[in-house]
PDB file of C-alpha atoms in Angstrom:
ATOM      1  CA  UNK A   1      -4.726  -2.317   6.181  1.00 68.00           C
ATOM      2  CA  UNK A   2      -1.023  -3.249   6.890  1.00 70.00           C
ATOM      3  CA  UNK A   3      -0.219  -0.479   5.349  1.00 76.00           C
ATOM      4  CA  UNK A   4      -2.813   2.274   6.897  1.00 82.00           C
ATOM      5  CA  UNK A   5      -1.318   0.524  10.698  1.00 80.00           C
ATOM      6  CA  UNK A   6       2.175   2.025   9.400  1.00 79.00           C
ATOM      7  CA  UNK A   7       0.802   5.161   7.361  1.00 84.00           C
ATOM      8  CA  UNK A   8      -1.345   6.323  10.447  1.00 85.00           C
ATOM      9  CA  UNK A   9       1.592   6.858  12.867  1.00 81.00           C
ATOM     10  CA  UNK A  10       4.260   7.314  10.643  1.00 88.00           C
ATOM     11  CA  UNK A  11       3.104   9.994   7.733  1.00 93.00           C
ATOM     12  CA  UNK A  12      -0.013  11.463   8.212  1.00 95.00           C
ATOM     13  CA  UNK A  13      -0.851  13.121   5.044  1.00 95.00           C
ATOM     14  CA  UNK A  14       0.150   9.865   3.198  1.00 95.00           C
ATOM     15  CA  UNK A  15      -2.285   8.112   5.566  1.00 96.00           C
ATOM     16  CA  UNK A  16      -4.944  10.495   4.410  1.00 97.00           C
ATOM     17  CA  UNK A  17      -4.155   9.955   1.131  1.00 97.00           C
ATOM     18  CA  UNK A  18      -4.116   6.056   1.308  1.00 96.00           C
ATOM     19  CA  UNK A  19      -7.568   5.765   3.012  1.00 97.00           C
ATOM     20  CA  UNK A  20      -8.874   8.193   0.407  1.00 98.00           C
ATOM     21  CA  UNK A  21      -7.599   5.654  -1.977  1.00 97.00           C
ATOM     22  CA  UNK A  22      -9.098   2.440   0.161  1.00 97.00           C
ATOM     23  CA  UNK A  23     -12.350   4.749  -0.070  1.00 98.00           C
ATOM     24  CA  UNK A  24     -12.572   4.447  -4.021  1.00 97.00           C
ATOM     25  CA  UNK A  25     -11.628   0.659  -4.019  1.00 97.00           C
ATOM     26  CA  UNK A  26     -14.618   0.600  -2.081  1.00 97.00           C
ATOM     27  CA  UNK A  27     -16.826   2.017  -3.987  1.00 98.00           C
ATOM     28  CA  UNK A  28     -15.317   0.623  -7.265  1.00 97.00           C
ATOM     29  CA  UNK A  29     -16.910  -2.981  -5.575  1.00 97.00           C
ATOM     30  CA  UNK A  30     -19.778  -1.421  -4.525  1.00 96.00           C
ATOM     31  CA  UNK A  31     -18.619  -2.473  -0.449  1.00 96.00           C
ATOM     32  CA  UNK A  32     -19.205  -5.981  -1.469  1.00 97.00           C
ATOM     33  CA  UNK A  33     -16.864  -7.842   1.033  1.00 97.00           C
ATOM     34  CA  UNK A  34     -17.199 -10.839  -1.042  1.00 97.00           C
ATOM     35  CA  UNK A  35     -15.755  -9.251  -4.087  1.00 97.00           C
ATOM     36  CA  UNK A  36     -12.891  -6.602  -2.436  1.00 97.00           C
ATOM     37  CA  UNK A  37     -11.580 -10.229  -0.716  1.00 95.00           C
ATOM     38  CA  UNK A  38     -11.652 -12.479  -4.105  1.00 96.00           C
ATOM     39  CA  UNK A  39     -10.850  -9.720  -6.580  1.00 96.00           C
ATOM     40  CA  UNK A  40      -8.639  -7.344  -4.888  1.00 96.00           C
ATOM     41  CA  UNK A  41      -7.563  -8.821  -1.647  1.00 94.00           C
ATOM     42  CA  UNK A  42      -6.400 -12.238  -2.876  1.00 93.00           C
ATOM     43  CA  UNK A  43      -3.810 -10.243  -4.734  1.00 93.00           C
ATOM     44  CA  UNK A  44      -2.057 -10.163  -1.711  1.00 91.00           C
ATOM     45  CA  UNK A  45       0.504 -12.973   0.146  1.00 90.00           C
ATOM     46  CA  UNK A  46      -0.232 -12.789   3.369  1.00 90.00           C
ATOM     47  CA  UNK A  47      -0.739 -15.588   5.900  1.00 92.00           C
ATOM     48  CA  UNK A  48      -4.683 -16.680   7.324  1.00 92.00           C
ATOM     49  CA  UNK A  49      -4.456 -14.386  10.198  1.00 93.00           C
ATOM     50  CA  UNK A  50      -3.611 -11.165   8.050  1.00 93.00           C
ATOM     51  CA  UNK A  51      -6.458 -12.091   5.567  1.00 92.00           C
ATOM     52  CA  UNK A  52      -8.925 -12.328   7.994  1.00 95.00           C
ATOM     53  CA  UNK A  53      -7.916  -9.089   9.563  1.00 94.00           C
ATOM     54  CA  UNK A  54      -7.842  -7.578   6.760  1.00 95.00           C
ATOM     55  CA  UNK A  55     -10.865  -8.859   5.819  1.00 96.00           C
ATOM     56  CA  UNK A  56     -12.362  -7.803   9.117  1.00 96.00           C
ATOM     57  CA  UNK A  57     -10.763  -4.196   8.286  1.00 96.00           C
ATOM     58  CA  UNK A  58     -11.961  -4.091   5.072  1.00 97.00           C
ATOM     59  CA  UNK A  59     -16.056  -4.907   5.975  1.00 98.00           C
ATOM     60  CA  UNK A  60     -15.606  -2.041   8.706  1.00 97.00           C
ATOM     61  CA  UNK A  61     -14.717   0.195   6.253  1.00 97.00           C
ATOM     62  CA  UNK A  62     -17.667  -0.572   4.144  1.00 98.00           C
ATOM     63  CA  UNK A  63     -19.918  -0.714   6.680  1.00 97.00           C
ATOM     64  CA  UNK A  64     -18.635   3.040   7.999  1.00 97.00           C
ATOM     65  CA  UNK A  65     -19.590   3.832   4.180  1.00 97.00           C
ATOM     66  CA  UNK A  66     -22.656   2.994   4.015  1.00 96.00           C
ATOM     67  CA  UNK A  67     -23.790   4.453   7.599  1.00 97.00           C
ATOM     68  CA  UNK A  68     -22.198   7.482   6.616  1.00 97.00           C
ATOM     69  CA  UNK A  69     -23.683   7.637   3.129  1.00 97.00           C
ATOM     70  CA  UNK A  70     -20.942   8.068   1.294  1.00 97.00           C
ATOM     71  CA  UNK A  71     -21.095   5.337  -1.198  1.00 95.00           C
ATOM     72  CA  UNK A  72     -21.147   7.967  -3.916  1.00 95.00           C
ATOM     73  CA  UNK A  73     -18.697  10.292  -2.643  1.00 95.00           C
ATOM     74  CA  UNK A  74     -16.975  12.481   0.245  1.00 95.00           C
ATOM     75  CA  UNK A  75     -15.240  11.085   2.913  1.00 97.00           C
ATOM     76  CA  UNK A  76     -15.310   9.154   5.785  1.00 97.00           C
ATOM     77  CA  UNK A  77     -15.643  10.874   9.279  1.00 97.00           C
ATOM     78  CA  UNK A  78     -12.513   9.510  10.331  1.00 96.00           C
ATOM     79  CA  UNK A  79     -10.896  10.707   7.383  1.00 96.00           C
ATOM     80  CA  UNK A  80     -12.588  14.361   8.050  1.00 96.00           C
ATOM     81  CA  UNK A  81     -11.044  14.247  11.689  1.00 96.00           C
ATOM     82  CA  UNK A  82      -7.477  13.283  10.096  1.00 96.00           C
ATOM     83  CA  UNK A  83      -7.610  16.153   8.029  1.00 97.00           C
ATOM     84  CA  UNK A  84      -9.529  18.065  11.184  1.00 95.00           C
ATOM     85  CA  UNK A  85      -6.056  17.351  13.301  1.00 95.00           C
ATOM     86  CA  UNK A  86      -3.707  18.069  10.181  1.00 97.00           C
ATOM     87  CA  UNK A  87      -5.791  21.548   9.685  1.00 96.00           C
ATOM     88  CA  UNK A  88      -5.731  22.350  13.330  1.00 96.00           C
ATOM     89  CA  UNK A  89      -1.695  22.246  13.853  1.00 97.00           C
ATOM     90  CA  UNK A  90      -1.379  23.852  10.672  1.00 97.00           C
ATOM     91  CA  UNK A  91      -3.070  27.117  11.960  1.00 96.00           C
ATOM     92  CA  UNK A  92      -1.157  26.463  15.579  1.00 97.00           C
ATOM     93  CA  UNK A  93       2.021  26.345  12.912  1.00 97.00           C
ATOM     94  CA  UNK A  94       1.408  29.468  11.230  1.00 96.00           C
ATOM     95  CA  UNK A  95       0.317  31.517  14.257  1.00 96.00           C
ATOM     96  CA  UNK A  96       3.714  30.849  16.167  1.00 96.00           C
ATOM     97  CA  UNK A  97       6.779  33.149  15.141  1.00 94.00           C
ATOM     98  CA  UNK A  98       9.148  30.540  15.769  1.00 96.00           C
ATOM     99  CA  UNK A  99       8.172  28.448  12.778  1.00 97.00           C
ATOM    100  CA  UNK A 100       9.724  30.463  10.324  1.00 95.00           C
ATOM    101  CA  UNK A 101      10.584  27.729   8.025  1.00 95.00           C
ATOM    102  CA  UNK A 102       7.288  26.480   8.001  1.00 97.00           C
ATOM    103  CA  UNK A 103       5.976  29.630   7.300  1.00 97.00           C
ATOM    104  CA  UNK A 104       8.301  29.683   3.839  1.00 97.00           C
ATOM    105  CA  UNK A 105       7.020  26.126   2.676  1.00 97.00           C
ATOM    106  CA  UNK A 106       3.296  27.472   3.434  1.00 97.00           C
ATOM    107  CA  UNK A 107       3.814  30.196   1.214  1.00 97.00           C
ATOM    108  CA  UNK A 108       5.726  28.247  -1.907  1.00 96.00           C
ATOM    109  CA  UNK A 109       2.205  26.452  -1.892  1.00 97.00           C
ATOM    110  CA  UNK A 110       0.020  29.103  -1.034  1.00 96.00           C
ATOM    111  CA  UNK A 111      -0.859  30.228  -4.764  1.00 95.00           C
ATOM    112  CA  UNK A 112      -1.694  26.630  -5.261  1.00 94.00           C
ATOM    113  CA  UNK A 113      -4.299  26.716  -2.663  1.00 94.00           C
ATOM    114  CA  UNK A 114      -5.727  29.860  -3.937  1.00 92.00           C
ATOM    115  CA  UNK A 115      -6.020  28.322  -7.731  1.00 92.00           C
ATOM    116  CA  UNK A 116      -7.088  25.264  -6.237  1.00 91.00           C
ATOM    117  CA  UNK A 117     -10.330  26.821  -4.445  1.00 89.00           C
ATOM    118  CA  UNK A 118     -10.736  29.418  -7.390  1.00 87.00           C
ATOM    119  CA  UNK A 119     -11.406  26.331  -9.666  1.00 86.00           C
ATOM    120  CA  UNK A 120     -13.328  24.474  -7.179  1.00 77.00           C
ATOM    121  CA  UNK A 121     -14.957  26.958  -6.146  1.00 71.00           C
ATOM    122  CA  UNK A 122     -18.739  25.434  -4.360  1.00 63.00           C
ATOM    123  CA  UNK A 123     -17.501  22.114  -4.469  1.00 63.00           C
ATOM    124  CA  UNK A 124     -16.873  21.787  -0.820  1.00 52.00           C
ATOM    125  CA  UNK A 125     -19.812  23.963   0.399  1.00 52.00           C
ATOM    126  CA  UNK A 126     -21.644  23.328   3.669  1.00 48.00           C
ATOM    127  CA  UNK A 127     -18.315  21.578   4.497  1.00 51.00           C
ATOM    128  CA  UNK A 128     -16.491  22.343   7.535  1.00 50.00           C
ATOM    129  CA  UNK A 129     -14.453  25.543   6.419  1.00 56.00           C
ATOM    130  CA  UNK A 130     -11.881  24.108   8.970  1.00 54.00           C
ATOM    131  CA  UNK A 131      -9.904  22.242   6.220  1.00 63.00           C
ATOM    132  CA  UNK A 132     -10.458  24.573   3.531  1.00 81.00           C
ATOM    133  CA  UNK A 133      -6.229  25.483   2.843  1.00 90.00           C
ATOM    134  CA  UNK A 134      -5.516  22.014   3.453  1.00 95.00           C
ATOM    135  CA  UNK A 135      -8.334  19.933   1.303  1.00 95.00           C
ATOM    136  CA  UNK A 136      -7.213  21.254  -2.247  1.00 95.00           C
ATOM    137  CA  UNK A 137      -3.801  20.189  -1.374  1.00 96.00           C
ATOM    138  CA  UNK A 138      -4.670  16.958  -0.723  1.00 97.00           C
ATOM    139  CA  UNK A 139      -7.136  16.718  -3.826  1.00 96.00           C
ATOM    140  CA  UNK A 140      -4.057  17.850  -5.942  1.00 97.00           C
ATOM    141  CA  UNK A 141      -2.058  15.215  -4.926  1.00 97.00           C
ATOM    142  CA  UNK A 142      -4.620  12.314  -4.840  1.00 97.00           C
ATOM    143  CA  UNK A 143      -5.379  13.580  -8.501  1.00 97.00           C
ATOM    144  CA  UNK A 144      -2.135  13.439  -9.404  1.00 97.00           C
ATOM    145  CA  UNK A 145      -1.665  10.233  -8.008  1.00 96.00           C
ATOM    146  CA  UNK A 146      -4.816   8.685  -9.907  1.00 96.00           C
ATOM    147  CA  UNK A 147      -3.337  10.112 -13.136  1.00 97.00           C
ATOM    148  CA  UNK A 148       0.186   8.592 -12.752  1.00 96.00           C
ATOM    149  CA  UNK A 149      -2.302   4.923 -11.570  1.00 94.00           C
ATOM    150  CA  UNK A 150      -4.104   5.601 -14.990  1.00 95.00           C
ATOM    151  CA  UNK A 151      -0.589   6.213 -16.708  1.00 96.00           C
ATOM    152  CA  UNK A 152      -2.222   9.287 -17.916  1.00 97.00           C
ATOM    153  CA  UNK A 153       0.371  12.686 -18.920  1.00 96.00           C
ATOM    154  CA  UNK A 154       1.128  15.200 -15.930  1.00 97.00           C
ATOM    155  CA  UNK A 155       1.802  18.533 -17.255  1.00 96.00           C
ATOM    156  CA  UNK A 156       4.961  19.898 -16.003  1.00 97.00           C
ATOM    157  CA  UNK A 157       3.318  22.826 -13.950  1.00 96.00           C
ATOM    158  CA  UNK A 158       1.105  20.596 -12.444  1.00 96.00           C
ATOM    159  CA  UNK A 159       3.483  18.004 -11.597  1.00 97.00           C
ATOM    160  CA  UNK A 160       6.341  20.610  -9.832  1.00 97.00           C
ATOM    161  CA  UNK A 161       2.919  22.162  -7.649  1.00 97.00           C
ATOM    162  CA  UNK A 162       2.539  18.247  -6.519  1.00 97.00           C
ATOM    163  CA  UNK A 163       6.085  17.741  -5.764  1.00 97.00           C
ATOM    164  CA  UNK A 164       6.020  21.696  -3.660  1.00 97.00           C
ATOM    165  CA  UNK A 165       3.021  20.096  -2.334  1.00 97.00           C
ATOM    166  CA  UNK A 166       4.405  16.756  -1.184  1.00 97.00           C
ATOM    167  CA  UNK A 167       7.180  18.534   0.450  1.00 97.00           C
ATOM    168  CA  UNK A 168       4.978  20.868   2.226  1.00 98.00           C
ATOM    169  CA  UNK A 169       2.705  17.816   3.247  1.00 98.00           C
ATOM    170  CA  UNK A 170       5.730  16.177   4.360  1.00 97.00           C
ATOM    171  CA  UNK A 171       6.999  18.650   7.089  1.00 97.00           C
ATOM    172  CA  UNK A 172       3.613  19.252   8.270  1.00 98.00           C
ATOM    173  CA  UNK A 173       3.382  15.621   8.724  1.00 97.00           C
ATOM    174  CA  UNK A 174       7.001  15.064  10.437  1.00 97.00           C
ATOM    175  CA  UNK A 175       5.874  18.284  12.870  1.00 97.00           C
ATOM    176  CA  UNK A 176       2.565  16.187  13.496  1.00 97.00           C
ATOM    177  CA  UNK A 177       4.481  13.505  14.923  1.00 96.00           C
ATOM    178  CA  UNK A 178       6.503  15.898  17.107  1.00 97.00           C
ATOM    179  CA  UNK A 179       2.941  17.760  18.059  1.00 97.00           C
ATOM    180  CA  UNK A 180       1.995  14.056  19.036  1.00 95.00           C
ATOM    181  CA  UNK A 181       4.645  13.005  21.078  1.00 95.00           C
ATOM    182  CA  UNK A 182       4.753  16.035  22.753  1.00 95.00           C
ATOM    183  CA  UNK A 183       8.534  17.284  21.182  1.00 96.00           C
ATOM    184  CA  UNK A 184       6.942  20.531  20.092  1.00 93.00           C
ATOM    185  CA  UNK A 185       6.428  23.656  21.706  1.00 92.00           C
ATOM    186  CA  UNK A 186       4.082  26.267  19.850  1.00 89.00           C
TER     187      UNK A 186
END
């Protein structure tokens, strides 16, 4: 939670990332409060007020699961609309000639995207086609990310398209905060 306050303002693809992540511990104790507060959240030192609100934040979560049905998989509509937001200035981004550089990044990653769909080809169908460059970026690096949790090997090609990706992820994100605050002009 303390760390989703921060993420959300501050990096938005890591934010994604993160409450993909709080989605799985979810689901790993089946959105039992009880259990994600004496098995997982005890882990942490914080003082009464930050366990109860975290707490708090952690039963709206599971609550959000279960109305949204996706105990078993997918993502949470606020998730969706991160990604929704991240999508949307990504098309503003590549539309506008003055974002050359951004451009550049897009295309390092671009053959990525296109393996990345090839391979997954279905797996997103009926989904909203808005996020469909963006998504398999994001499932690269959360599956990366799981592997290096699971201290499983990382072949070197995969590992150099999640490091392009980060860095890609990265400016979008830092422009995001710009688009935000209003410092950006497309």
């Amino acid at each position: 939670m303390i760390i989703a306050q921060r993420l959300r303002t501050e990096n938005r693809a890591e934010y994604l990332l993160y409450m993909w992540q709080v989605e799985d511990i979810v689901r790993l104790y089946g959105a039992d409060i009880d259990r994600i507060c004496q098995e997982y959240l005890s882990r942490f030192k914080v003082d009464e007020n930050e366990t109860a609100a975290m707490r708090q934040w952690y039963a709206d979560i599971c609550n959000m699961m279960h109305s949204e049905g996706r105990m078993e998989g997918g993502h949470l509509q606020v998730n969706e609309t991160v990604l929704d937001g991240l999508s949307d200035l990504h098309r503003r981004l590549l539309a506008a000639p003055q974002f050359h550089a951004y451009r550049a990044h897009y295309e390092q990653v671009l053959p990525y995207i296109v393996e990345l769909r090839a391979k997954h080809a279905g797996k997103h169908e009926g989904e909203n086609d808005l996020n469909s460059e963006l998504r398999p970026l994001f499932e690269l690096l959360y599956g990366v990310m799981m592997l290096r949790m699971q201290q499983k090997p990382i072949s070197d090609e995969t590992a150099r398209a999640a490091r392009e990706t980060a860095d890609f992820l990265a400016i979008l994100s830092q422009l995001w905060v710009k688009d935000r605050n209003a410092e950006l002009e497309i």
